Amino acid sequence: MLAAERRDHLLGLLAREGKVVAKDVAAELGISEDSVRRDLRDLAAEGLCQRVYGGALPVSPAVADYAARQSVAPTGKRKVAAVAAGLVRHGGALILDGGTTALAVAHALPQDLACTVITHSPTIAAALLDHPTAEIFLLGGRIFKHSAVACGAAAVEAAQNVSADLCLLGVTGVHPEAGLTTGDAEEAAMKRALAARAADTYVLASSEKIGTASRFRVLPWEEVSGLITDADRHDAVVEQLTARGVEILTTG
């Protein structure tokens, strides 16, 4: 099989099965695992897969920069945001992550809802300035421009001194095996720090993130309360997550 044919075969496996296991592909095609791994390295270099131990997973489209992500699945993000906003209680405290879906949540909060919003995102804070009854608590630190959020030691330390009823957390990848992932190590650490300060943590994930993975794990499934998504309830990945006990809130 030519290199181009192997490439198409690997991309087809990712699309159909949601993963590539290098040893299985090697046995199927009668080639060495090293050859499969080289092909996967080439695909990863082009941003077409996320390499993991033993093979590869579909790469998330949500690793693009903040400006580019604003045009990705805006309808799905608004649907997810509407469900998420409904979880925020009158008089409650909300930790709201950064990112485009979280920004949609900020816009979806009812104007008559009195609450406290704790965030490390200047964009989220600015979006809530015109919200008449929302108190805003902004966590500071080094700004990670890719996602327009504060990260690093100062931001993590600030997060350790707050608490909330609910955390709404954004990720770039949602996968049954890889868990909840994002593309930057410091941002992943900040997300863990935020989730640790809330009684309940729900993950915001529009459908393009379902079944994909990024390089750095944020949290395992056991440490979140549930997932909010616009993906179909009968999507294969959603069904796998449901079977393992993850609470799924869908927008349909």
Tab-separated table of N, CA, C and O in Angstrom, residues 1 13 17 33 41 43 70 83-84 99 103 112 119 122 124 131 140 150 152 163 184 194-195 198 222 235 248:
chain	number	residue	atom	x	y	z
A	1	MET	N	0.854	-1.200	0.000
A	1	MET	CA	0.000	0.000	0.000
A	1	MET	C	0.888	1.247	0.000
A	1	MET	O	1.830	1.362	0.788
A	13	LEU	N	-10.237	5.672	9.297
A	13	LEU	CA	-10.418	5.041	10.606
A	13	LEU	C	-10.774	6.067	11.674
A	13	LEU	O	-11.658	5.838	12.501
A	17	GLU	N	-14.209	5.332	13.362
A	17	GLU	CA	-14.087	4.663	14.658
A	17	GLU	C	-13.664	5.579	15.793
A	17	GLU	O	-13.685	5.182	16.955
A	33	GLU	N	4.698	-1.503	12.899
A	33	GLU	CA	4.124	-0.433	13.712
A	33	GLU	C	4.879	0.867	13.518
A	33	GLU	O	4.295	1.947	13.585
A	41	ARG	N	2.686	10.504	12.768
A	41	ARG	CA	3.475	11.719	13.041
A	41	ARG	C	3.267	12.751	11.940
A	41	ARG	O	3.129	13.945	12.206
A	43	LEU	N	0.664	13.033	9.914
A	43	LEU	CA	-0.693	13.568	10.004
A	43	LEU	C	-0.821	14.560	11.157
A	43	LEU	O	-1.476	15.595	11.031
A	70	GLN	N	-14.516	32.136	17.230
A	70	GLN	CA	-15.808	32.822	17.326
A	70	GLN	C	-16.738	32.471	16.169
A	70	GLN	O	-17.965	32.575	16.297
A	83	VAL	N	-28.786	26.176	27.924
A	83	VAL	CA	-28.970	25.131	28.943
A	83	VAL	C	-28.118	25.432	30.164
A	83	VAL	O	-28.558	25.317	31.310
A	84	ALA	N	-26.865	25.828	29.930
A	84	ALA	CA	-25.942	26.107	31.032
A	84	ALA	C	-26.437	27.260	31.891
A	84	ALA	O	-26.382	27.199	33.127
A	99	GLY	N	-13.402	31.585	26.976
A	99	GLY	CA	-13.701	30.934	25.714
A	99	GLY	C	-15.004	31.398	25.105
A	99	GLY	O	-15.803	32.116	25.725
A	103	LEU	N	-18.529	32.734	26.785
A	103	LEU	CA	-19.010	34.084	26.454
A	103	LEU	C	-20.496	34.036	26.084
A	103	LEU	O	-21.268	34.918	26.477
A	112	ASP	N	-32.565	39.641	34.903
A	112	ASP	CA	-33.070	39.825	36.264
A	112	ASP	C	-32.467	38.819	37.249
A	112	ASP	O	-32.917	38.725	38.394
A	119	THR	N	-14.595	34.900	37.330
A	119	THR	CA	-14.002	34.499	36.063
A	119	THR	C	-12.556	34.966	35.970
A	119	THR	O	-12.156	35.935	36.615
A	122	PRO	N	-11.068	38.409	31.045
A	122	PRO	CA	-11.460	39.814	30.893
A	122	PRO	C	-12.617	39.976	29.913
A	122	PRO	O	-13.451	40.874	30.071
A	124	ILE	N	-15.135	37.870	29.444
A	124	ILE	CA	-16.375	37.540	30.157
A	124	ILE	C	-16.772	38.688	31.075
A	124	ILE	O	-17.939	39.092	31.135
A	131	HIS	N	-24.830	43.871	32.726
A	131	HIS	CA	-25.802	43.019	33.411
A	131	HIS	C	-26.124	43.684	34.752
A	131	HIS	O	-25.259	43.800	35.624
A	140	GLY	N	-6.947	37.623	38.417
A	140	GLY	CA	-5.876	38.157	37.587
A	140	GLY	C	-4.680	37.227	37.436
A	140	GLY	O	-4.541	36.246	38.151
A	150	ALA	N	-6.656	34.596	32.031
A	150	ALA	CA	-5.487	34.651	32.897
A	150	ALA	C	-5.063	33.233	33.259
A	150	ALA	O	-5.893	32.382	33.572
A	152	GLY	N	-1.306	30.794	34.746
A	152	GLY	CA	-0.053	30.886	35.480
A	152	GLY	C	-0.251	30.844	36.979
A	152	GLY	O	-1.372	30.759	37.498
A	163	SER	N	-14.759	30.417	46.118
A	163	SER	CA	-15.579	29.204	46.076
A	163	SER	C	-16.910	29.554	45.435
A	163	SER	O	-17.336	30.717	45.432
A	184	ASP	N	-3.232	23.630	25.917
A	184	ASP	CA	-2.133	24.306	26.608
A	184	ASP	C	-2.042	23.797	28.041
A	184	ASP	O	-3.069	23.704	28.737
A	194	LEU	N	-9.956	25.985	38.879
A	194	LEU	CA	-11.307	26.546	38.935
A	194	LEU	C	-12.328	25.481	39.326
A	194	LEU	O	-13.180	25.705	40.186
A	195	ALA	N	-12.237	24.320	38.683
A	195	ALA	CA	-13.197	23.254	38.965
A	195	ALA	C	-13.125	22.807	40.417
A	195	ALA	O	-14.145	22.437	41.016
A	198	ALA	N	-15.557	24.618	43.080
A	198	ALA	CA	-17.009	24.638	42.928
A	198	ALA	C	-17.625	23.329	43.413
A	198	ALA	O	-17.013	22.267	43.331
A	222	GLU	N	-14.597	11.297	36.189
A	222	GLU	CA	-15.047	11.114	37.567
A	222	GLU	C	-15.084	12.420	38.358
A	222	GLU	O	-15.722	12.488	39.406
A	235	ASP	N	-25.595	10.012	19.405
A	235	ASP	CA	-24.214	10.020	18.928
A	235	ASP	C	-23.430	8.932	19.647
A	235	ASP	O	-23.603	8.708	20.849
A	248	ILE	N	-25.493	13.601	30.962
A	248	ILE	CA	-25.469	14.368	29.733
A	248	ILE	C	-26.707	15.260	29.666
A	248	ILE	O	-27.836	14.766	29.733
